[in-house]
Amino acid sequence: MAVSTIYSTQALNSTHFLTSSPSSSSKQVIFYRRQTNRRFNTIITCAAQQTVVIGLAADSGCGKSTFMRRLTSVFGGAAEPPKGGNPDSNTLISDMTTVICLDDYHSLDRTGRKEKGVTALDPRANDFDLMYEQVKALKSGIAVEKPIYNHVTGLLDAPELIQPPKILVIEGLHPMFDERVRDLLDFSIYLDISNEVKFAWKIQRDMAERGHSLESIKASIEARKPDFDAFIDPQKQYADAVIEVLPTQLIPDDNEGKVLRVRLIMKEGVKYFSPVYLFDEGSTISWIPCGRKLTCSYPGIKFNYQPDSYFDNEVSVVEMDGQFDRLDELIYVESHLSNLSTKFYGEVTQQMLKHADFPGSNNGTGLFQTIVGLKIRDLYEQLIANKANAPTEASKA
Amino acid sequence: MMSTTASHGRVMMLPSPSRALQNQQPLIGSDMFRLKQTEPRGSRLVVAATAKYKGTKMREEKLSEMIVEKVKEATEVCEADVRSEGCKVAWDEVEEVSQARADLRIKLKLLNQDPLESFCQENPETDECRIYED
């Protein structure tokens, strides 16, 4: 991870300048001060720029994702599109994070895909070499000119300059598809929406459009399913955390898809990631918080926690079925969960309240997205602390 | 106090974080009820976000039209052969433009401003940046 850069230091005394050594594995900063008789130099070794890379696999478009907004909000500040650039850019930038939409790495635009007969889900429509090069560059602290895929025109627009951020999130259909890209990820998440819920959500999304009907919505999901199952779904075995969204089990024969059962499947043994648990780590718990201390309205709330196996990986699963109806339910639940990586009591509730108007704020999707956001913050801080312990040395020439 | 959203069903309407939360004291159930009752019903202001600039209005209309066209196209192509490549690509295009249409609606709602706002600050003279009037 060597980067060679030469800085001039007009801000300092003009007789000083800095250079960094290209041959060392971490950045070295060498001060030179020109004096009449001798050169005086001090070598200071510091840790290289540490960009943490998070991958999020989701079939819900880019940029508007409420997950992204919750995540960037945990770090503070709202994520916004780059100012003054292409108005159809998919990128979001906040103080600490930059979110890149992987659709920007389409190798074929809409016309090209039609000609070749491939959907956007097909790996043949995506340039994984470029994706790998650019994510690797950003991770090493090098800015890149990233292409823009315009979802309105279906064309590939002129590239935009992306500066290496502290936290890079790559969001889209294929963050974990290519093995090289997978190896660059410090943490990965897969959002797994079941078919029934997907259908219900797409109905809510599209029914207002005059072009759509129940039939067209259904046909679109069915037609994309083979490619989705072949190329996108298998990525979930690689994810460190899977958020699975299913229809509720609390209401018999519910087909509205409004009450949800959400499962947070967390891989064990991932560096810097300690799974959330309920009451007793590693045990199996079934918990209905509604009762004497807490009154809930129909259909209530039910939690489950248990160790499990997922694609040959050891995992822990926390599951929430039902809806929050009042603030006190949320804070009651938060106070009984452990390993949340909050910085103060009530932080999960506070984050949920901040975005009370986002979809999923009253159920497990919002809750687990918020918790994953806090886990990522925790992972980031641990990673940074670890790098900062790299040795520093000073010597005089 | 409930309201519906375009995508994911019911959304919880909550009072903003209270002083108690900010002091980070543990809260008990009855505190929450008191918090909720101090917020008068209907006090939450919902601003309907609509397109401000011509460019955004044009994008909205274009995407809606494209949905109509592409659904028609997909239905025709798939009538011939539902298992063909052309059929699945056609429906994938429908999905792409439907998502783009929804994204624009959500951007307007979540940002509560026109997505072209910052572009139009820099380029007020372009056709796209003319103020849209009904």
Coordinates of C-alpha atoms in Angstrom, one line a residue:
Chain A
M1 CA 0.0 0.0 0.0
A2 CA 2.8 2.5 -0.8
V3 CA 1.9 5.9 -2.0
S4 CA 4.5 8.4 -2.9
T5 CA 3.5 12.1 -2.6
I6 CA 5.6 15.2 -2.3
Y7 CA 4.2 18.1 -0.4
S8 CA 5.4 21.6 -0.4
T9 CA 5.0 23.5 2.8
Q10 CA 4.4 27.1 2.0
A11 CA 2.4 27.3 5.2
L12 CA 5.5 26.5 7.2
N13 CA 8.8 28.1 7.1
S14 CA 9.9 28.2 3.4
T15 CA 13.1 26.4 4.1
H16 CA 11.3 23.3 5.0
F17 CA 9.8 20.7 2.6
L18 CA 8.5 17.2 3.0
T19 CA 8.7 14.1 1.0
S20 CA 7.4 10.7 1.5
S21 CA 9.4 7.6 0.9
P22 CA 8.0 5.5 -1.9
S23 CA 9.8 2.3 -0.9
S24 CA 8.4 1.8 2.6
S25 CA 5.3 -0.1 3.4
S26 CA 3.9 2.7 5.5
K27 CA 4.1 6.4 4.7
Q28 CA 7.2 8.1 6.0
V29 CA 7.3 11.8 6.2
I30 CA 10.8 13.3 6.0
F31 CA 11.3 16.9 6.9
Y32 CA 14.2 18.7 5.2
R33 CA 15.4 22.0 6.3
R34 CA 18.0 23.7 4.2
Q35 CA 20.7 25.3 6.1
T36 CA 24.0 26.7 5.0
N37 CA 26.2 24.0 6.4
R38 CA 24.3 20.9 7.0
R39 CA 21.0 19.1 6.2
F40 CA 18.8 18.3 9.2
N41 CA 16.2 15.7 8.7
T42 CA 13.7 14.0 10.9
I43 CA 11.9 10.8 9.9
I44 CA 8.4 10.3 11.2
T45 CA 6.6 7.1 10.3
C46 CA 2.8 7.2 10.3
A47 CA 0.1 4.8 9.4
A48 CA -1.1 4.9 5.8
Q49 CA -4.5 6.4 5.0
Q50 CA -7.1 3.9 6.3
T51 CA -10.2 3.8 4.2
V52 CA -12.7 1.3 5.5
V53 CA -14.8 -0.4 2.8
I54 CA -18.3 -1.6 3.4
G55 CA -20.3 -3.6 0.8
L56 CA -24.1 -3.6 0.7
A57 CA -26.0 -5.9 -1.6
A58 CA -29.5 -4.8 -2.3
D59 CA -31.9 -5.0 -5.2
S60 CA -33.5 -1.7 -4.5
G61 CA -31.7 0.8 -6.6
C62 CA -29.0 3.1 -5.2
G63 CA -28.7 6.4 -3.4
K64 CA -32.1 6.7 -2.0
S65 CA -31.7 3.6 0.1
T66 CA -32.8 4.4 3.6
F67 CA -30.2 2.0 4.9
M68 CA -27.5 4.3 3.5
R69 CA -29.1 7.3 5.1
R70 CA -29.3 5.6 8.5
L71 CA -25.7 4.4 8.2
T72 CA -24.3 7.8 7.3
S73 CA -26.4 9.4 10.0
V74 CA -24.8 7.3 12.7
F75 CA -21.5 8.9 11.7
G76 CA -23.1 12.3 11.8
G77 CA -24.1 14.5 8.9
A78 CA -26.5 13.9 6.1
A79 CA -25.3 12.3 2.9
E80 CA -25.9 14.4 -0.2
P81 CA -25.2 14.1 -3.9
P82 CA -22.0 15.8 -5.0
K83 CA -22.6 19.5 -5.4
G84 CA -22.4 21.1 -8.8
G85 CA -21.7 17.9 -10.7
N86 CA -23.9 15.7 -12.9
P87 CA -27.4 16.0 -11.4
D88 CA -28.0 12.4 -12.2
S89 CA -25.1 11.2 -10.2
N90 CA -25.8 8.2 -8.0
T91 CA -23.1 9.0 -5.5
L92 CA -23.8 10.3 -1.9
I93 CA -21.2 12.1 0.1
S94 CA -21.1 13.1 3.8
D95 CA -18.3 14.2 6.1
M96 CA -17.1 10.7 6.8
T97 CA -18.6 8.5 4.2
T98 CA -19.0 8.2 0.4
V99 CA -21.5 5.9 -1.0
I100 CA -20.9 4.6 -4.5
C101 CA -23.6 2.9 -6.6
L102 CA -22.2 -0.1 -8.4
D103 CA -24.5 0.5 -11.4
D104 CA -21.8 3.0 -12.3
Y105 CA -19.7 0.0 -13.3
H106 CA -22.1 -1.2 -16.0
S107 CA -20.0 -2.1 -19.0
L108 CA -23.1 -2.1 -21.2
D109 CA -25.7 0.7 -21.2
R110 CA -29.4 0.1 -21.7
T111 CA -29.1 -0.2 -25.5
G112 CA -26.0 -2.4 -25.2
R113 CA -27.8 -4.8 -22.8
K114 CA -30.8 -5.0 -25.1
E115 CA -28.5 -5.9 -28.0
K116 CA -26.6 -8.5 -26.1
G117 CA -29.8 -9.9 -24.5
V118 CA -28.5 -9.5 -20.9
T119 CA -30.2 -7.9 -17.9
A120 CA -28.4 -5.6 -15.5
L121 CA -28.2 -8.5 -13.0
D122 CA -26.0 -10.4 -15.4
P123 CA -22.2 -10.2 -14.6
R124 CA -21.7 -9.7 -18.3
A125 CA -23.2 -6.3 -18.1
N126 CA -20.7 -5.2 -15.5
D127 CA -17.0 -4.3 -15.5
F128 CA -15.5 -6.1 -12.5
D129 CA -11.9 -5.2 -13.4
L130 CA -12.7 -1.5 -13.2
M131 CA -14.7 -2.0 -10.0
Y132 CA -11.8 -3.8 -8.4
E133 CA -9.2 -1.3 -9.6
Q134 CA -11.1 1.7 -8.4
V135 CA -12.2 0.3 -5.0
K136 CA -8.6 -0.8 -4.4
A137 CA -7.3 2.7 -5.3
L138 CA -9.8 4.4 -3.0
K139 CA -8.9 2.1 -0.2
S140 CA -5.3 3.0 -0.7
G141 CA -6.1 6.7 -0.5
I142 CA -6.0 7.5 -4.3
A143 CA -8.8 9.5 -5.9
V144 CA -10.5 8.0 -9.0
E145 CA -12.5 9.2 -12.0
K146 CA -15.5 7.0 -11.7
P147 CA -18.0 6.5 -14.5
I148 CA -21.6 7.5 -14.0
Y149 CA -24.5 5.4 -15.2
N150 CA -27.5 7.6 -15.8
H151 CA -30.7 5.7 -14.8
V152 CA -32.9 8.2 -16.6
T153 CA -31.3 8.1 -20.0
G154 CA -29.8 4.6 -19.6
L155 CA -26.4 5.9 -20.9
L156 CA -23.0 6.0 -19.4
D157 CA -22.2 9.7 -18.6
A158 CA -18.8 11.4 -18.2
P159 CA -16.9 10.3 -15.1
E160 CA -16.9 12.2 -11.8
L161 CA -13.9 12.6 -9.5
I162 CA -14.2 10.6 -6.2
Q163 CA -11.9 11.5 -3.3
P164 CA -10.9 8.7 -1.0
P165 CA -13.2 9.0 2.1
K166 CA -12.8 7.6 5.6
I167 CA -15.6 5.2 4.9
L168 CA -16.4 3.9 1.5
V169 CA -19.7 2.1 1.0
I170 CA -20.2 0.2 -2.3
E171 CA -23.9 -0.4 -2.8
G172 CA -25.7 -2.4 -5.5
L173 CA -26.3 -5.8 -7.0
H174 CA -22.8 -7.2 -7.1
P175 CA -20.6 -6.0 -4.2
M176 CA -19.6 -9.5 -3.3
F177 CA -19.7 -11.2 -6.7
D178 CA -16.1 -10.7 -7.7
E179 CA -13.6 -12.4 -5.3
R180 CA -11.0 -9.6 -5.6
V181 CA -13.6 -7.0 -4.6
R182 CA -14.8 -9.2 -1.8
D183 CA -11.4 -9.4 -0.3
L184 CA -11.2 -5.6 -0.2
L185 CA -14.4 -5.4 2.0
D186 CA -13.9 -4.8 5.7
F187 CA -17.6 -5.6 6.3
S188 CA -20.4 -6.8 4.1
I189 CA -24.2 -6.8 4.3
Y190 CA -26.8 -8.6 2.3
L191 CA -30.4 -7.3 2.3
D192 CA -32.5 -10.4 1.6
I193 CA -36.1 -9.6 0.8
S194 CA -38.5 -12.6 0.5
N195 CA -40.6 -12.9 -2.6
E196 CA -43.9 -12.1 -0.8
V197 CA -42.5 -8.9 0.8
K198 CA -40.8 -7.9 -2.5
F199 CA -44.2 -8.2 -4.3
A200 CA -46.0 -6.1 -1.6
W201 CA -43.3 -3.4 -1.7
K202 CA -43.3 -3.2 -5.5
I203 CA -47.1 -2.9 -5.5
Q204 CA -46.8 0.0 -3.1
R205 CA -44.0 1.5 -5.2
D206 CA -45.6 1.2 -8.6
M207 CA -49.4 1.1 -8.3
A208 CA -49.7 4.9 -8.6
E209 CA -48.0 4.8 -12.0
R210 CA -50.4 4.7 -14.8
G211 CA -48.2 2.3 -16.8
H212 CA -48.4 -0.4 -14.1
S213 CA -51.0 -3.0 -13.0
L214 CA -50.8 -5.9 -10.7
E215 CA -50.0 -8.1 -13.7
S216 CA -47.1 -6.0 -14.9
I217 CA -45.6 -5.8 -11.5
K218 CA -45.9 -9.6 -11.1
A219 CA -44.5 -10.3 -14.6
S220 CA -41.5 -8.0 -14.0
I221 CA -40.6 -9.8 -10.7
E222 CA -41.0 -13.3 -12.4
A223 CA -38.9 -12.4 -15.4
R224 CA -36.0 -11.1 -13.4
K225 CA -36.1 -14.0 -10.9
P226 CA -33.9 -16.5 -12.9
D227 CA -31.0 -14.0 -13.2
F228 CA -31.5 -12.9 -9.6
D229 CA -31.4 -16.4 -8.3
A230 CA -28.3 -17.3 -10.4
F231 CA -26.2 -14.2 -9.9
I232 CA -27.3 -12.1 -6.9
D233 CA -28.8 -14.4 -4.3
P234 CA -25.6 -16.6 -4.0
Q235 CA -23.7 -13.6 -2.6
K236 CA -25.5 -13.9 0.7
Q237 CA -23.2 -16.8 1.8
Y238 CA -20.3 -14.3 1.8
A239 CA -22.0 -11.6 3.9
D240 CA -20.9 -10.8 7.4
A241 CA -24.5 -9.8 8.2
V242 CA -27.7 -10.7 6.4
I243 CA -30.9 -8.8 7.0
E244 CA -33.7 -11.1 6.0
V245 CA -37.2 -9.6 5.6
L246 CA -40.2 -12.0 5.7
P247 CA -43.9 -11.8 6.1
T248 CA -45.1 -11.8 9.7
Q249 CA -46.1 -14.9 11.5
L250 CA -48.2 -13.0 14.0
I251 CA -51.1 -12.5 11.7
P252 CA -52.5 -15.6 10.1
D253 CA -52.9 -15.4 6.3
D254 CA -51.5 -11.9 6.2
N255 CA -50.9 -10.8 2.6
E256 CA -50.6 -7.1 3.0
G257 CA -46.9 -7.2 3.8
K258 CA -47.2 -4.3 6.2
V259 CA -46.2 -6.2 9.4
L260 CA -42.8 -7.7 8.9
R261 CA -40.7 -10.4 10.4
V262 CA -37.0 -9.4 10.2
R263 CA -34.0 -11.5 11.0
L264 CA -30.5 -10.2 11.6
I265 CA -28.1 -13.1 10.8
M266 CA -24.6 -12.3 12.0
K267 CA -21.5 -14.3 11.2
E268 CA -19.4 -15.4 14.2
G269 CA -15.7 -14.9 14.2
V270 CA -15.6 -11.7 12.1
K271 CA -12.8 -9.4 13.1
Y272 CA -14.0 -6.3 15.1
F273 CA -17.6 -7.4 14.9
S274 CA -19.3 -8.8 18.0
P275 CA -22.9 -10.0 17.3
V276 CA -25.9 -8.5 19.1
Y277 CA -27.6 -10.9 21.6
L278 CA -30.6 -11.2 23.8
F279 CA -30.1 -11.9 27.5
D280 CA -27.6 -14.8 27.3
E281 CA -25.1 -15.1 24.6
G282 CA -25.1 -18.3 22.7
S283 CA -28.4 -19.5 24.1
T284 CA -31.9 -19.8 22.5
I285 CA -34.4 -17.2 23.7
S286 CA -38.0 -16.5 22.7
W287 CA -39.2 -13.2 24.1
I288 CA -42.5 -11.3 24.0
P289 CA -41.9 -8.0 25.7
C290 CA -45.6 -7.1 25.8
G291 CA -47.2 -8.0 29.1
R292 CA -47.5 -6.4 32.5
K293 CA -44.7 -3.8 32.1
L294 CA -45.4 -3.0 28.5
T295 CA -48.7 -2.8 26.7
C296 CA -48.6 -3.3 22.9
S297 CA -51.3 -3.0 20.4
Y298 CA -52.2 -5.7 17.9
P299 CA -50.3 -7.7 16.6
G300 CA -47.6 -7.0 19.2
I301 CA -43.9 -7.8 19.1
K302 CA -42.0 -11.0 19.3
F303 CA -38.3 -11.6 19.6
N304 CA -36.2 -14.6 19.0
Y305 CA -32.5 -15.2 19.5
Q306 CA -30.5 -18.3 18.8
P307 CA -27.2 -19.6 17.4
D308 CA -27.5 -21.3 14.0
S309 CA -25.7 -22.4 10.9
Y310 CA -26.0 -20.5 7.6
F311 CA -24.3 -21.8 4.5
D312 CA -21.7 -23.7 6.6
N313 CA -21.0 -20.6 8.7
E314 CA -21.7 -20.3 12.4
V315 CA -24.1 -17.5 13.0
S316 CA -26.2 -15.8 15.6
V317 CA -29.7 -14.7 14.7
V318 CA -31.8 -12.0 16.3
E319 CA -35.3 -11.8 15.0
M320 CA -38.1 -9.3 15.5
D321 CA -41.6 -9.9 14.3
G322 CA -44.2 -7.1 14.7
Q323 CA -44.3 -3.4 15.0
F324 CA -43.3 -0.6 17.4
D325 CA -46.3 1.5 18.1
R326 CA -44.9 3.8 20.7
L327 CA -41.6 5.2 21.8
D328 CA -41.6 3.3 25.1
E329 CA -41.8 0.0 23.3
L330 CA -38.6 0.9 21.4
I331 CA -36.7 2.0 24.4
Y332 CA -37.8 -1.0 26.4
V333 CA -36.6 -3.4 23.6
E334 CA -33.3 -1.5 23.4
S335 CA -32.7 -1.8 27.1
H336 CA -32.9 -5.6 26.9
L337 CA -30.6 -6.1 23.9
S338 CA -26.8 -6.5 24.5
N339 CA -23.7 -5.8 22.5
L340 CA -25.4 -3.0 20.6
S341 CA -22.1 -0.9 20.4
T342 CA -24.0 2.2 21.5
K343 CA -22.1 5.1 23.1
F344 CA -24.9 5.9 25.5
Y345 CA -28.1 4.4 26.7
G346 CA -30.9 5.1 24.3
E347 CA -28.7 5.7 21.2
V348 CA -30.6 3.2 19.1
T349 CA -33.9 4.9 20.0
Q350 CA -32.5 8.3 19.3
Q351 CA -31.3 7.2 15.9
M352 CA -34.6 5.7 15.1
L353 CA -36.4 8.9 16.2
K354 CA -34.1 11.0 14.0
H355 CA -35.5 9.2 11.0
A356 CA -39.0 8.5 12.2
D357 CA -40.3 9.3 8.7
F358 CA -38.2 6.7 6.9
P359 CA -39.8 3.5 5.9
G360 CA -39.2 0.7 8.4
S361 CA -39.0 3.0 11.4
N362 CA -41.6 1.0 13.2
N363 CA -40.3 -2.5 12.6
G364 CA -37.2 -4.7 12.5
T365 CA -35.9 -3.3 9.2
G366 CA -35.2 0.1 10.7
L367 CA -34.1 -1.4 14.0
F368 CA -31.6 -3.8 12.5
Q369 CA -30.3 -1.3 9.9
T370 CA -29.7 1.2 12.8
I371 CA -27.9 -1.5 14.8
V372 CA -25.8 -2.6 11.8
G373 CA -24.8 1.1 11.4
L374 CA -23.6 1.2 15.0
K375 CA -21.7 -2.0 14.5
I376 CA -20.0 -0.5 11.5
R377 CA -19.0 2.6 13.5
D378 CA -17.6 0.3 16.2
L379 CA -15.7 -1.7 13.5
Y380 CA -14.3 1.5 12.0
E381 CA -13.1 2.9 15.4
Q382 CA -11.4 -0.4 16.3
L383 CA -9.7 -0.6 12.9
I384 CA -8.4 3.0 13.2
A385 CA -7.2 2.4 16.8
N386 CA -5.4 -0.7 15.6
K387 CA -3.6 1.2 12.8
A388 CA -2.7 4.0 15.1
N389 CA -0.7 1.6 17.2
A390 CA 1.8 1.3 14.4
P391 CA 5.2 2.2 15.6
T392 CA 6.4 5.8 15.3
E393 CA 10.1 6.6 15.3
A394 CA 12.2 9.7 15.0
S395 CA 15.8 9.9 14.2
K396 CA 18.3 12.6 13.5
A397 CA 20.6 12.5 10.5
Chain B
M1 CA -50.5 9.3 15.2
M2 CA -49.9 7.3 12.0
S3 CA -49.4 8.1 8.4
T4 CA -48.6 6.0 5.3
T5 CA -45.6 6.2 3.1
A6 CA -45.2 5.3 -0.5
S7 CA -43.1 2.3 0.0
H8 CA -43.1 0.5 3.3
G9 CA -46.4 0.8 5.0
R10 CA -47.1 2.4 8.2
V11 CA -44.7 4.8 9.7
M12 CA -44.4 5.8 13.3
M13 CA -45.1 9.4 14.1
L14 CA -43.1 10.3 17.1
P15 CA -42.4 13.4 19.1
S16 CA -38.8 14.7 18.8
P17 CA -36.2 13.6 21.4
S18 CA -37.2 15.0 24.8
R19 CA -34.9 16.7 27.3
A20 CA -35.0 13.5 29.2
L21 CA -33.4 11.5 26.4
Q22 CA -30.8 14.2 25.9
N23 CA -29.9 13.9 29.6
Q24 CA -29.5 10.2 29.0
Q25 CA -31.6 9.2 31.9
P26 CA -33.4 5.8 31.8
L27 CA -37.0 6.5 30.8
I28 CA -39.9 4.6 32.1
G29 CA -43.2 3.8 30.3
S30 CA -45.2 6.6 32.0
D31 CA -42.6 9.2 31.0
M32 CA -43.2 8.2 27.3
F33 CA -46.9 8.7 27.6
R34 CA -46.4 12.1 29.1
L35 CA -44.0 12.9 26.3
K36 CA -46.5 11.9 23.7
Q37 CA -49.4 13.7 25.2
T38 CA -47.5 17.1 25.2
E39 CA -47.3 16.9 21.4
P40 CA -50.7 18.1 20.2
R41 CA -52.3 16.0 17.5
G42 CA -51.7 17.2 14.0
S43 CA -48.7 19.3 15.0
R44 CA -46.3 17.5 12.8
L45 CA -45.8 19.5 9.7
V46 CA -45.7 17.5 6.5
V47 CA -44.5 19.5 3.5
A48 CA -45.5 18.1 0.2
A49 CA -42.3 18.2 -1.9
T50 CA -43.0 18.9 -5.5
A51 CA -40.7 19.7 -8.4
K52 CA -39.4 23.2 -8.4
Y53 CA -37.4 23.2 -11.6
K54 CA -38.5 22.4 -15.1
G55 CA -35.8 19.8 -15.4
T56 CA -37.1 17.8 -12.5
K57 CA -40.7 18.0 -13.8
M58 CA -39.5 16.9 -17.2
R59 CA -37.6 13.9 -15.7
E60 CA -40.7 12.9 -13.7
E61 CA -42.9 13.0 -16.8
K62 CA -40.4 11.3 -19.0
L63 CA -39.9 8.4 -16.6
S64 CA -43.7 7.9 -16.2
E65 CA -44.1 7.8 -20.0
M66 CA -41.2 5.4 -20.3
I67 CA -42.9 3.1 -17.8
V68 CA -46.0 3.0 -20.0
E69 CA -44.0 2.4 -23.2
K70 CA -41.8 -0.3 -21.7
V71 CA -44.6 -2.2 -20.0
K72 CA -46.4 -2.3 -23.4
E73 CA -43.2 -3.4 -25.1
A74 CA -42.5 -6.1 -22.5
T75 CA -46.0 -7.5 -22.7
E76 CA -45.7 -7.8 -26.5
V77 CA -42.2 -9.3 -26.6
C78 CA -43.2 -11.9 -23.9
E79 CA -46.4 -12.8 -25.7
A80 CA -44.2 -14.2 -28.4
D81 CA -41.9 -16.2 -26.1
V82 CA -42.0 -15.8 -22.3
R83 CA -38.7 -17.5 -21.9
S84 CA -36.7 -15.5 -24.4
E85 CA -33.8 -13.3 -23.6
G86 CA -35.8 -10.4 -25.1
C87 CA -38.6 -10.9 -22.6
K88 CA -36.5 -10.9 -19.5
V89 CA -34.5 -7.8 -20.7
A90 CA -37.7 -6.0 -21.5
W91 CA -39.0 -6.5 -18.0
D92 CA -35.6 -5.6 -16.5
E93 CA -35.9 -2.3 -18.3
V94 CA -39.4 -1.8 -16.8
E95 CA -37.9 -2.5 -13.4
E96 CA -35.0 0.0 -14.0
V97 CA -37.3 2.9 -15.0
S98 CA -39.8 2.1 -12.3
Q99 CA -37.1 2.2 -9.7
A100 CA -35.7 5.5 -11.2
R101 CA -39.2 7.0 -11.0
A102 CA -39.6 5.9 -7.4
D103 CA -36.1 7.2 -6.5
L104 CA -37.0 10.6 -7.8
R105 CA -40.2 10.7 -5.9
I106 CA -38.4 9.6 -2.7
K107 CA -35.5 12.1 -3.3
L108 CA -38.1 14.9 -3.4
K109 CA -39.7 13.6 -0.3
L110 CA -36.6 12.8 1.8
L111 CA -34.5 15.8 0.7
N112 CA -37.5 18.0 0.8
Q113 CA -36.0 19.9 -2.0
D114 CA -35.6 19.6 -5.7
P115 CA -32.6 17.3 -6.6
L116 CA -31.5 19.9 -9.2
E117 CA -31.2 22.6 -6.4
S118 CA -27.4 22.6 -6.2
F119 CA -27.0 22.2 -10.0
C120 CA -29.3 25.1 -10.6
Q121 CA -27.5 27.4 -8.1
E122 CA -24.5 27.0 -10.4
N123 CA -26.3 27.1 -13.7
P124 CA -29.5 29.2 -13.3
E125 CA -29.6 30.2 -16.9
T126 CA -30.2 26.7 -18.4
D127 CA -33.6 25.6 -19.6
E128 CA -33.6 22.8 -17.0
C129 CA -33.4 25.4 -14.3
R130 CA -36.4 27.5 -15.2
I131 CA -38.8 27.6 -12.3
Y132 CA -41.7 25.2 -13.0
E133 CA -45.1 26.7 -12.8
D134 CA -48.3 24.7 -13.0

